[in-house]
Amino acid sequence: MLSMKPHLVLAHHFWSEVVEPGDTVIDATCGNGHDTLYLSSLVGKTGRVIGYDIQPEAIAATKRRLEGAAELKLLSHEQFEEPHATLIVYNLGYLPGANKRVTTAAKTTLQSVHHALQIASRAISILCYPGHEEGMHEAEQLLAWISSLKETYWDVSLHRWPLKRHSPFLIWLTKQTPPPS
Ligand SMILES: C[S@@+](CC[C@H](N)C(=O)[O-])C[C@H]1O[C@@H](n2cnc3c(N)ncnc32)[C@H](O)[C@@H]1O
């Protein structure tokens, strides 16, 4: 039996395919730090992991889990402060075990992923949770957004359970190499 949910197993697998030791990566929703810790193992001692969250308890939980091995920012993710990252990951929704009303929101998530397109050099990973009201709205907005990316250098794949409308799903975007000019 899988010890992690399948959407997380898949996301972690994709991340491991694009991240190399020494890379800089951003966890846009660090929460309890599980994903941040995994990213930290991928970049190694020579790399950087920057984690964002708007809740002090999330930043504190991630700090404890990482034992100082990540740069954590108590900031909303619309405005990343880094000019570049190999990979940017989102695990949307609310902090497990905390106030469910403090959740990622469609408007700010859309602003953030637009910004991510400018600074991510390899990939963007977005885990969506349509099982609650704001999560469903956010997921619908993101699905509309990915269909607008046809004319860009981004390859988009969608990984979901077609018969389970409320199950979590993954949007995985990878940057194509531009043709030589
Ligand atoms: C599902 S949890 C993330 C789980 C986390 N990746 C882990 O491995 O434990 C979603 C997190 O997004 C955070 N969040 C909500 N809105 C945010 C925003 N605008 N910017 C950054 N983080 C936000 C929440 O506080 C919550 O901790």
Short mmCIF file of N, CA and C and ligand atoms in Angstrom, two decimals:
data_model
loop_
_atom_site.label_atom_id
_atom_site.label_comp_id
_atom_site.label_asym_id
_atom_site.label_seq_id
_atom_site.Cartn_x
_atom_site.Cartn_y
_atom_site.Cartn_z
N MET A 1 0.84 -1.19 0.00
CA MET A 1 0.00 0.00 0.00
C MET A 1 0.88 1.25 0.00
N LEU A 2 0.45 2.31 -0.74
CA LEU A 2 1.22 3.55 -0.79
C LEU A 2 1.13 4.25 0.57
N SER A 3 2.26 4.78 1.06
CA SER A 3 2.20 5.50 2.33
C SER A 3 1.77 6.95 2.10
N MET A 4 1.87 7.43 0.85
CA MET A 4 1.39 8.78 0.55
C MET A 4 0.23 8.66 -0.44
N LYS A 5 -0.59 9.71 -0.50
CA LYS A 5 -1.69 9.73 -1.47
C LYS A 5 -1.10 9.71 -2.88
N PRO A 6 -1.81 9.04 -3.84
CA PRO A 6 -1.24 8.88 -5.19
C PRO A 6 -0.88 10.20 -5.87
N HIS A 7 -1.69 11.27 -5.65
CA HIS A 7 -1.36 12.54 -6.32
C HIS A 7 -0.03 13.10 -5.80
N LEU A 8 0.26 12.83 -4.52
CA LEU A 8 1.53 13.30 -3.96
C LEU A 8 2.69 12.46 -4.44
N VAL A 9 2.47 11.14 -4.52
CA VAL A 9 3.51 10.25 -5.04
C VAL A 9 3.90 10.68 -6.45
N LEU A 10 2.87 10.96 -7.26
CA LEU A 10 3.12 11.36 -8.65
C LEU A 10 3.87 12.70 -8.70
N ALA A 11 3.39 13.67 -7.91
CA ALA A 11 4.05 14.99 -7.91
C ALA A 11 5.51 14.84 -7.49
N HIS A 12 5.76 14.10 -6.43
CA HIS A 12 7.16 13.95 -5.97
C HIS A 12 8.01 13.27 -7.04
N HIS A 13 7.42 12.31 -7.73
CA HIS A 13 8.17 11.65 -8.81
C HIS A 13 8.55 12.68 -9.88
N PHE A 14 7.59 13.49 -10.32
CA PHE A 14 7.88 14.49 -11.35
C PHE A 14 8.96 15.46 -10.87
N TRP A 15 8.85 15.90 -9.62
CA TRP A 15 9.85 16.84 -9.09
C TRP A 15 11.25 16.23 -9.17
N SER A 16 11.33 14.95 -8.81
CA SER A 16 12.65 14.29 -8.78
C SER A 16 13.26 14.19 -10.19
N GLU A 17 12.39 14.25 -11.20
CA GLU A 17 12.87 14.16 -12.59
C GLU A 17 13.51 15.46 -13.08
N VAL A 18 13.12 16.60 -12.48
CA VAL A 18 13.62 17.88 -13.00
C VAL A 18 14.61 18.59 -12.09
N VAL A 19 14.62 18.24 -10.82
CA VAL A 19 15.50 18.97 -9.87
C VAL A 19 16.83 18.25 -9.74
N GLU A 20 17.89 19.06 -9.73
CA GLU A 20 19.24 18.50 -9.54
C GLU A 20 19.89 19.12 -8.33
N PRO A 21 20.87 18.43 -7.75
CA PRO A 21 21.57 19.01 -6.61
C PRO A 21 22.13 20.38 -7.00
N GLY A 22 21.99 21.34 -6.09
CA GLY A 22 22.49 22.69 -6.36
C GLY A 22 21.43 23.65 -6.89
N ASP A 23 20.25 23.10 -7.28
CA ASP A 23 19.18 23.96 -7.82
C ASP A 23 18.53 24.81 -6.73
N THR A 24 17.83 25.85 -7.21
CA THR A 24 16.98 26.67 -6.33
C THR A 24 15.53 26.33 -6.66
N VAL A 25 14.75 25.99 -5.63
CA VAL A 25 13.34 25.66 -5.85
C VAL A 25 12.48 26.43 -4.85
N ILE A 26 11.22 26.64 -5.22
CA ILE A 26 10.29 27.37 -4.33
C ILE A 26 9.11 26.47 -3.97
N ASP A 27 8.84 26.37 -2.68
CA ASP A 27 7.60 25.75 -2.21
C ASP A 27 6.66 26.91 -1.88
N ALA A 28 5.64 27.12 -2.73
CA ALA A 28 4.77 28.29 -2.60
C ALA A 28 3.73 28.16 -1.50
N THR A 29 3.60 26.95 -0.92
CA THR A 29 2.63 26.70 0.17
C THR A 29 3.26 25.69 1.12
N CYS A 30 4.14 26.16 2.00
CA CYS A 30 4.96 25.14 2.71
C CYS A 30 4.18 24.37 3.79
N GLY A 31 3.10 24.95 4.36
CA GLY A 31 2.25 24.18 5.27
C GLY A 31 3.04 23.53 6.40
N ASN A 32 2.91 22.22 6.53
CA ASN A 32 3.63 21.51 7.60
C ASN A 32 5.03 21.08 7.19
N GLY A 33 5.44 21.44 5.99
CA GLY A 33 6.84 21.24 5.59
C GLY A 33 7.18 19.89 4.99
N HIS A 34 6.18 19.04 4.76
CA HIS A 34 6.50 17.72 4.18
C HIS A 34 7.11 17.85 2.79
N ASP A 35 6.46 18.68 1.96
CA ASP A 35 6.98 18.87 0.60
C ASP A 35 8.31 19.62 0.62
N THR A 36 8.42 20.60 1.50
CA THR A 36 9.66 21.39 1.60
C THR A 36 10.83 20.45 1.94
N LEU A 37 10.57 19.54 2.86
CA LEU A 37 11.61 18.59 3.25
C LEU A 37 12.03 17.71 2.07
N TYR A 38 11.04 17.27 1.31
CA TYR A 38 11.37 16.43 0.15
C TYR A 38 12.18 17.24 -0.87
N LEU A 39 11.77 18.47 -1.11
CA LEU A 39 12.52 19.32 -2.05
C LEU A 39 13.94 19.54 -1.57
N SER A 40 14.08 19.70 -0.28
CA SER A 40 15.41 19.91 0.31
C SER A 40 16.32 18.70 0.05
N SER A 41 15.73 17.50 0.10
CA SER A 41 16.53 16.29 -0.18
C SER A 41 16.97 16.26 -1.64
N LEU A 42 16.16 16.87 -2.53
CA LEU A 42 16.51 16.85 -3.96
C LEU A 42 17.62 17.86 -4.29
N VAL A 43 17.57 19.03 -3.68
CA VAL A 43 18.57 20.07 -4.02
C VAL A 43 19.88 19.85 -3.26
N GLY A 44 19.81 19.11 -2.16
CA GLY A 44 21.03 18.81 -1.40
C GLY A 44 21.60 20.03 -0.69
N LYS A 45 22.79 19.85 -0.16
CA LYS A 45 23.40 20.91 0.66
C LYS A 45 23.80 22.13 -0.16
N THR A 46 24.03 21.93 -1.47
CA THR A 46 24.47 23.05 -2.30
C THR A 46 23.30 23.82 -2.91
N GLY A 47 22.08 23.34 -2.72
CA GLY A 47 20.93 24.00 -3.32
C GLY A 47 20.19 24.87 -2.32
N ARG A 48 19.10 25.50 -2.81
CA ARG A 48 18.28 26.37 -1.96
C ARG A 48 16.82 25.98 -2.09
N VAL A 49 16.14 25.92 -0.95
CA VAL A 49 14.68 25.78 -0.97
C VAL A 49 14.11 27.00 -0.27
N ILE A 50 13.20 27.70 -0.95
CA ILE A 50 12.54 28.86 -0.34
C ILE A 50 11.08 28.50 -0.15
N GLY A 51 10.60 28.66 1.06
CA GLY A 51 9.21 28.29 1.36
C GLY A 51 8.38 29.52 1.72
N TYR A 52 7.17 29.58 1.15
CA TYR A 52 6.22 30.66 1.45
C TYR A 52 5.01 30.09 2.17
N ASP A 53 4.50 30.85 3.13
CA ASP A 53 3.18 30.54 3.70
C ASP A 53 2.69 31.79 4.43
N ILE A 54 1.37 31.93 4.54
CA ILE A 54 0.82 33.12 5.19
C ILE A 54 0.54 32.87 6.67
N GLN A 55 0.73 31.62 7.15
CA GLN A 55 0.40 31.33 8.55
C GLN A 55 1.67 31.09 9.35
N PRO A 56 1.82 31.85 10.47
CA PRO A 56 3.01 31.67 11.30
C PRO A 56 3.20 30.23 11.76
N GLU A 57 2.07 29.53 12.06
CA GLU A 57 2.23 28.15 12.55
C GLU A 57 2.77 27.22 11.46
N ALA A 58 2.46 27.54 10.20
CA ALA A 58 2.99 26.73 9.09
C ALA A 58 4.50 26.97 8.96
N ILE A 59 4.88 28.23 9.05
CA ILE A 59 6.31 28.55 8.96
C ILE A 59 7.06 27.87 10.11
N ALA A 60 6.46 27.91 11.32
CA ALA A 60 7.11 27.31 12.49
C ALA A 60 7.22 25.79 12.31
N ALA A 61 6.16 25.16 11.81
CA ALA A 61 6.17 23.70 11.63
C ALA A 61 7.23 23.30 10.60
N THR A 62 7.31 24.07 9.53
CA THR A 62 8.30 23.75 8.48
C THR A 62 9.72 23.96 9.00
N LYS A 63 9.89 25.03 9.77
CA LYS A 63 11.22 25.30 10.34
C LYS A 63 11.68 24.13 11.22
N ARG A 64 10.75 23.64 12.05
CA ARG A 64 11.09 22.50 12.93
C ARG A 64 11.46 21.28 12.09
N ARG A 65 10.67 21.01 11.05
CA ARG A 65 10.89 19.81 10.25
C ARG A 65 12.21 19.89 9.47
N LEU A 66 12.55 21.10 9.02
CA LEU A 66 13.74 21.26 8.16
C LEU A 66 15.01 21.52 8.96
N GLU A 67 14.85 21.80 10.24
CA GLU A 67 16.00 22.11 11.10
C GLU A 67 16.90 23.17 10.46
N GLY A 68 16.27 24.22 9.93
CA GLY A 68 17.04 25.35 9.41
C GLY A 68 17.52 25.20 7.98
N ALA A 69 17.16 24.11 7.31
CA ALA A 69 17.69 23.87 5.95
C ALA A 69 16.87 24.51 4.84
N ALA A 70 15.96 25.44 5.17
CA ALA A 70 15.20 26.14 4.12
C ALA A 70 15.09 27.61 4.51
N GLU A 71 14.87 28.46 3.51
CA GLU A 71 14.63 29.88 3.77
C GLU A 71 13.13 30.06 3.76
N LEU A 72 12.56 30.46 4.89
CA LEU A 72 11.11 30.50 4.99
C LEU A 72 10.60 31.93 5.08
N LYS A 73 9.51 32.20 4.35
CA LYS A 73 8.99 33.57 4.29
C LYS A 73 7.51 33.58 4.67
N LEU A 74 7.19 34.39 5.66
CA LEU A 74 5.80 34.56 6.08
C LEU A 74 5.17 35.59 5.14
N LEU A 75 4.91 35.15 3.93
CA LEU A 75 4.43 36.05 2.88
C LEU A 75 3.46 35.29 1.98
N SER A 76 2.53 36.03 1.40
CA SER A 76 1.65 35.43 0.40
C SER A 76 2.44 35.24 -0.90
N HIS A 77 2.05 34.25 -1.66
CA HIS A 77 2.88 33.86 -2.80
C HIS A 77 2.62 34.62 -4.11
N GLU A 78 1.85 35.71 -4.08
CA GLU A 78 1.65 36.43 -5.35
C GLU A 78 2.93 37.07 -5.86
N GLN A 79 3.77 37.51 -4.92
CA GLN A 79 4.97 38.22 -5.33
C GLN A 79 6.21 37.48 -4.83
N PHE A 80 6.69 36.55 -5.63
CA PHE A 80 7.92 35.89 -5.23
C PHE A 80 9.07 36.91 -5.24
N GLU A 81 9.96 36.78 -4.29
CA GLU A 81 11.08 37.72 -4.22
C GLU A 81 12.29 37.22 -5.01
N GLU A 82 12.23 35.97 -5.47
CA GLU A 82 13.37 35.39 -6.17
C GLU A 82 13.23 35.64 -7.67
N PRO A 83 14.31 35.97 -8.37
CA PRO A 83 14.24 36.20 -9.81
C PRO A 83 14.17 34.90 -10.62
N HIS A 84 14.52 33.77 -9.99
CA HIS A 84 14.62 32.52 -10.74
C HIS A 84 14.47 31.32 -9.80
N ALA A 85 13.82 30.26 -10.31
CA ALA A 85 13.80 28.97 -9.60
C ALA A 85 13.67 27.87 -10.65
N THR A 86 14.29 26.74 -10.41
CA THR A 86 14.14 25.62 -11.34
C THR A 86 12.70 25.12 -11.35
N LEU A 87 12.16 24.95 -10.16
CA LEU A 87 10.82 24.37 -9.98
C LEU A 87 10.07 25.19 -8.94
N ILE A 88 8.78 25.40 -9.20
CA ILE A 88 7.91 26.05 -8.19
C ILE A 88 6.75 25.10 -7.93
N VAL A 89 6.48 24.79 -6.67
CA VAL A 89 5.41 23.85 -6.36
C VAL A 89 4.34 24.48 -5.49
N TYR A 90 3.10 24.07 -5.75
CA TYR A 90 1.93 24.48 -4.97
C TYR A 90 1.22 23.23 -4.49
N ASN A 91 0.91 23.21 -3.20
CA ASN A 91 0.03 22.18 -2.65
C ASN A 91 -1.11 22.98 -2.03
N LEU A 92 -2.17 23.19 -2.79
CA LEU A 92 -3.18 24.19 -2.45
C LEU A 92 -4.08 23.73 -1.30
N GLY A 93 -4.94 24.64 -0.86
CA GLY A 93 -5.90 24.28 0.17
C GLY A 93 -5.53 24.86 1.51
N TYR A 94 -5.95 24.15 2.56
CA TYR A 94 -5.74 24.65 3.93
C TYR A 94 -4.75 23.76 4.68
N LEU A 95 -4.23 24.32 5.75
CA LEU A 95 -3.25 23.60 6.56
C LEU A 95 -3.96 22.48 7.32
N PRO A 96 -3.57 21.22 7.11
CA PRO A 96 -4.24 20.13 7.82
C PRO A 96 -4.18 20.35 9.33
N GLY A 97 -5.31 20.21 9.99
CA GLY A 97 -5.35 20.35 11.45
C GLY A 97 -5.54 21.78 11.91
N ALA A 98 -5.54 22.76 10.98
CA ALA A 98 -5.71 24.16 11.38
C ALA A 98 -7.05 24.68 10.87
N ASN A 99 -7.23 26.01 10.92
CA ASN A 99 -8.47 26.64 10.49
C ASN A 99 -8.71 26.45 8.99
N LYS A 100 -9.77 25.72 8.64
CA LYS A 100 -10.01 25.40 7.22
C LYS A 100 -10.41 26.63 6.41
N ARG A 101 -10.75 27.73 7.10
CA ARG A 101 -11.12 28.94 6.33
C ARG A 101 -9.88 29.67 5.82
N VAL A 102 -8.72 29.36 6.38
CA VAL A 102 -7.48 29.97 5.87
C VAL A 102 -6.95 29.06 4.76
N THR A 103 -7.43 29.33 3.58
CA THR A 103 -7.11 28.45 2.46
C THR A 103 -6.59 29.28 1.29
N THR A 104 -5.89 28.63 0.39
CA THR A 104 -5.47 29.35 -0.81
C THR A 104 -6.73 29.80 -1.56
N ALA A 105 -6.61 30.89 -2.30
CA ALA A 105 -7.79 31.47 -2.95
C ALA A 105 -7.51 31.67 -4.43
N ALA A 106 -8.57 31.47 -5.23
CA ALA A 106 -8.41 31.52 -6.69
C ALA A 106 -7.68 32.78 -7.15
N LYS A 107 -8.07 33.94 -6.64
CA LYS A 107 -7.52 35.20 -7.16
C LYS A 107 -6.01 35.27 -6.95
N THR A 108 -5.57 35.02 -5.71
CA THR A 108 -4.13 35.14 -5.42
C THR A 108 -3.35 33.97 -6.03
N THR A 109 -3.95 32.80 -6.09
CA THR A 109 -3.27 31.67 -6.72
C THR A 109 -3.02 31.95 -8.20
N LEU A 110 -4.03 32.51 -8.87
CA LEU A 110 -3.86 32.86 -10.29
C LEU A 110 -2.76 33.90 -10.47
N GLN A 111 -2.74 34.90 -9.60
CA GLN A 111 -1.67 35.91 -9.69
C GLN A 111 -0.31 35.24 -9.52
N SER A 112 -0.25 34.31 -8.58
CA SER A 112 1.02 33.65 -8.28
C SER A 112 1.49 32.77 -9.45
N VAL A 113 0.58 32.01 -10.03
CA VAL A 113 1.03 31.11 -11.12
C VAL A 113 1.44 31.92 -12.36
N HIS A 114 0.81 33.08 -12.55
CA HIS A 114 1.26 33.96 -13.64
C HIS A 114 2.69 34.39 -13.40
N HIS A 115 2.98 34.75 -12.17
CA HIS A 115 4.34 35.17 -11.83
C HIS A 115 5.30 33.98 -11.96
N ALA A 116 4.84 32.80 -11.55
CA ALA A 116 5.68 31.60 -11.64
C ALA A 116 6.12 31.33 -13.07
N LEU A 117 5.22 31.59 -14.02
CA LEU A 117 5.58 31.37 -15.44
C LEU A 117 6.80 32.20 -15.84
N GLN A 118 6.96 33.37 -15.20
CA GLN A 118 8.07 34.26 -15.56
C GLN A 118 9.39 33.77 -14.98
N ILE A 119 9.35 33.12 -13.83
CA ILE A 119 10.62 32.85 -13.13
C ILE A 119 11.01 31.36 -13.07
N ALA A 120 10.09 30.45 -13.34
CA ALA A 120 10.46 29.02 -13.28
C ALA A 120 11.16 28.62 -14.57
N SER A 121 12.29 27.98 -14.45
CA SER A 121 13.04 27.64 -15.67
C SER A 121 12.74 26.23 -16.17
N ARG A 122 12.23 25.31 -15.30
CA ARG A 122 11.96 23.95 -15.76
C ARG A 122 10.49 23.54 -15.62
N ALA A 123 9.93 23.76 -14.41
CA ALA A 123 8.59 23.20 -14.20
C ALA A 123 7.83 23.91 -13.09
N ILE A 124 6.50 23.73 -13.16
CA ILE A 124 5.59 24.22 -12.12
C ILE A 124 4.62 23.08 -11.80
N SER A 125 4.43 22.85 -10.52
CA SER A 125 3.58 21.75 -10.08
C SER A 125 2.45 22.33 -9.23
N ILE A 126 1.20 21.97 -9.57
CA ILE A 126 0.06 22.53 -8.82
C ILE A 126 -0.87 21.39 -8.39
N LEU A 127 -0.93 21.14 -7.11
CA LEU A 127 -1.86 20.13 -6.58
C LEU A 127 -3.14 20.85 -6.17
N CYS A 128 -4.26 20.43 -6.76
CA CYS A 128 -5.55 21.10 -6.53
C CYS A 128 -6.45 20.20 -5.68
N TYR A 129 -7.25 20.83 -4.84
CA TYR A 129 -8.15 20.09 -3.94
C TYR A 129 -9.59 20.60 -4.12
N PRO A 130 -10.32 20.04 -5.09
CA PRO A 130 -11.67 20.54 -5.34
C PRO A 130 -12.73 20.00 -4.37
N GLY A 131 -12.31 19.40 -3.28
CA GLY A 131 -13.27 18.79 -2.33
C GLY A 131 -13.92 19.78 -1.38
N HIS A 132 -13.54 21.05 -1.45
CA HIS A 132 -14.22 22.07 -0.63
C HIS A 132 -14.55 23.26 -1.53
N GLU A 133 -15.40 24.17 -1.05
CA GLU A 133 -15.99 25.17 -1.94
C GLU A 133 -14.95 26.05 -2.64
N GLU A 134 -14.06 26.67 -1.86
CA GLU A 134 -13.06 27.54 -2.49
C GLU A 134 -12.11 26.72 -3.34
N GLY A 135 -11.83 25.49 -2.89
CA GLY A 135 -10.94 24.61 -3.66
C GLY A 135 -11.52 24.27 -5.03
N MET A 136 -12.84 24.08 -5.07
CA MET A 136 -13.50 23.78 -6.36
C MET A 136 -13.42 25.00 -7.27
N HIS A 137 -13.70 26.17 -6.70
CA HIS A 137 -13.64 27.41 -7.50
C HIS A 137 -12.22 27.62 -8.03
N GLU A 138 -11.25 27.44 -7.14
CA GLU A 138 -9.83 27.62 -7.51
C GLU A 138 -9.44 26.62 -8.61
N ALA A 139 -9.87 25.37 -8.45
CA ALA A 139 -9.52 24.34 -9.44
C ALA A 139 -10.13 24.68 -10.79
N GLU A 140 -11.38 25.15 -10.80
CA GLU A 140 -12.02 25.51 -12.08
C GLU A 140 -11.28 26.66 -12.76
N GLN A 141 -10.86 27.63 -11.94
CA GLN A 141 -10.13 28.78 -12.50
C GLN A 141 -8.78 28.34 -13.08
N LEU A 142 -8.13 27.41 -12.39
CA LEU A 142 -6.83 26.93 -12.87
C LEU A 142 -6.99 26.12 -14.16
N LEU A 143 -8.06 25.33 -14.23
CA LEU A 143 -8.29 24.56 -15.46
C LEU A 143 -8.56 25.50 -16.63
N ALA A 144 -9.27 26.58 -16.37
CA ALA A 144 -9.50 27.57 -17.45
C ALA A 144 -8.17 28.22 -17.84
N TRP A 145 -7.36 28.51 -16.85
CA TRP A 145 -6.07 29.17 -17.10
C TRP A 145 -5.16 28.28 -17.95
N ILE A 146 -5.09 26.98 -17.65
CA ILE A 146 -4.15 26.13 -18.42
C ILE A 146 -4.57 26.05 -19.88
N SER A 147 -5.86 26.15 -20.15
CA SER A 147 -6.25 26.08 -21.56
C SER A 147 -5.86 27.35 -22.30
N SER A 148 -5.48 28.41 -21.57
CA SER A 148 -5.04 29.65 -22.23
C SER A 148 -3.53 29.62 -22.53
N LEU A 149 -2.86 28.52 -22.20
CA LEU A 149 -1.40 28.48 -22.35
C LEU A 149 -0.94 27.84 -23.67
N LYS A 150 -1.89 27.63 -24.57
CA LYS A 150 -1.57 26.92 -25.83
C LYS A 150 -0.46 27.58 -26.62
N GLU A 151 -0.45 28.91 -26.61
CA GLU A 151 0.50 29.62 -27.46
C GLU A 151 1.81 29.92 -26.74
N THR A 152 2.09 29.22 -25.67
CA THR A 152 3.30 29.54 -24.90
C THR A 152 4.30 28.39 -25.01
N TYR A 153 5.45 28.57 -24.35
CA TYR A 153 6.47 27.53 -24.35
C TYR A 153 6.26 26.52 -23.24
N TRP A 154 5.04 26.43 -22.71
CA TRP A 154 4.80 25.50 -21.61
C TRP A 154 4.00 24.29 -22.09
N ASP A 155 4.50 23.09 -21.73
CA ASP A 155 3.73 21.87 -21.94
C ASP A 155 2.91 21.62 -20.68
N VAL A 156 1.63 21.33 -20.86
CA VAL A 156 0.76 21.19 -19.70
C VAL A 156 0.20 19.78 -19.67
N SER A 157 0.29 19.12 -18.52
CA SER A 157 -0.41 17.84 -18.38
C SER A 157 -1.27 17.89 -17.13
N LEU A 158 -2.36 17.11 -17.22
CA LEU A 158 -3.36 17.11 -16.16
C LEU A 158 -3.55 15.67 -15.70
N HIS A 159 -3.43 15.44 -14.40
CA HIS A 159 -3.50 14.07 -13.86
C HIS A 159 -4.62 14.01 -12.84
N ARG A 160 -5.72 13.37 -13.23
CA ARG A 160 -6.86 13.35 -12.32
C ARG A 160 -7.66 12.05 -12.48
N TRP A 161 -8.55 11.81 -11.53
CA TRP A 161 -9.45 10.67 -11.57
C TRP A 161 -10.71 11.12 -12.30
N PRO A 162 -10.95 10.67 -13.53
CA PRO A 162 -12.06 11.24 -14.30
C PRO A 162 -13.43 10.98 -13.69
N LEU A 163 -13.56 9.93 -12.90
CA LEU A 163 -14.90 9.66 -12.34
C LEU A 163 -15.07 10.20 -10.92
N LYS A 164 -14.03 10.88 -10.42
CA LYS A 164 -14.12 11.40 -9.05
C LYS A 164 -13.91 12.91 -9.08
N ARG A 165 -15.00 13.63 -9.20
CA ARG A 165 -14.94 15.07 -9.43
C ARG A 165 -14.28 15.82 -8.27
N HIS A 166 -14.40 15.27 -7.05
CA HIS A 166 -13.89 16.00 -5.88
C HIS A 166 -12.50 15.54 -5.44
N SER A 167 -11.90 14.61 -6.18
CA SER A 167 -10.58 14.12 -5.76
C SER A 167 -9.49 15.11 -6.13
N PRO A 168 -8.40 15.13 -5.33
CA PRO A 168 -7.27 15.99 -5.65
C PRO A 168 -6.71 15.63 -7.02
N PHE A 169 -6.16 16.63 -7.69
CA PHE A 169 -5.50 16.35 -8.97
C PHE A 169 -4.28 17.23 -9.15
N LEU A 170 -3.46 16.81 -10.10
CA LEU A 170 -2.18 17.49 -10.33
C LEU A 170 -2.15 18.16 -11.71
N ILE A 171 -1.74 19.41 -11.72
CA ILE A 171 -1.40 20.09 -12.98
C ILE A 171 0.12 20.19 -13.01
N TRP A 172 0.71 19.67 -14.08
CA TRP A 172 2.18 19.64 -14.18
C TRP A 172 2.58 20.38 -15.46
N LEU A 173 3.34 21.44 -15.30
CA LEU A 173 3.76 22.25 -16.44
C LEU A 173 5.27 22.18 -16.59
N THR A 174 5.72 21.89 -17.80
CA THR A 174 7.17 21.88 -18.04
C THR A 174 7.49 22.85 -19.18
N LYS A 175 8.63 23.48 -19.05
CA LYS A 175 9.00 24.50 -20.04
C LYS A 175 9.69 23.83 -21.23
N GLN A 176 9.23 24.15 -22.41
CA GLN A 176 9.88 23.62 -23.62
C GLN A 176 11.15 24.41 -23.86
N THR A 177 12.08 23.76 -24.53
CA THR A 177 13.28 24.48 -24.94
C THR A 177 12.91 25.31 -26.17
N PRO A 178 13.14 26.64 -26.15
CA PRO A 178 12.79 27.42 -27.33
C PRO A 178 13.61 27.01 -28.54
N PRO A 179 13.03 27.04 -29.74
CA PRO A 179 13.80 26.68 -30.93
C PRO A 179 14.95 27.66 -31.13
N PRO A 180 16.09 27.19 -31.68
CA PRO A 180 17.19 28.13 -31.87
C PRO A 180 16.79 29.25 -32.84
N SER A 181 17.22 30.49 -32.52
CA SER A 181 16.80 31.60 -33.38
C SER A 181 17.80 31.83 -34.51
C1 LIG B 1 -2.32 21.97 1.89
S1 LIG B 1 -1.33 23.09 2.82
C2 LIG B 1 0.31 22.77 2.21
C3 LIG B 1 0.89 21.44 2.65
C4 LIG B 1 2.39 21.41 2.59
N1 LIG B 1 2.92 21.54 1.25
C5 LIG B 1 3.00 20.21 3.28
O1 LIG B 1 3.74 19.44 2.69
O2 LIG B 1 2.73 20.07 4.49
C6 LIG B 1 -1.66 24.67 2.06
C7 LIG B 1 -0.94 25.82 2.72
O3 LIG B 1 -1.09 26.99 1.91
C8 LIG B 1 -1.02 28.11 2.75
N2 LIG B 1 -1.51 29.31 2.06
C9 LIG B 1 -2.79 29.74 1.91
N3 LIG B 1 -2.82 30.87 1.19
C10 LIG B 1 -1.53 31.17 0.89
C11 LIG B 1 -0.91 32.24 0.16
N4 LIG B 1 -1.65 33.21 -0.40
N5 LIG B 1 0.45 32.25 0.05
C12 LIG B 1 1.20 31.25 0.61
N6 LIG B 1 0.66 30.21 1.30
C13 LIG B 1 -0.69 30.18 1.44
C14 LIG B 1 -1.86 27.68 3.95
O4 LIG B 1 -1.57 28.49 5.07
C15 LIG B 1 -1.44 26.22 4.11
O5 LIG B 1 -0.42 26.09 5.06
#
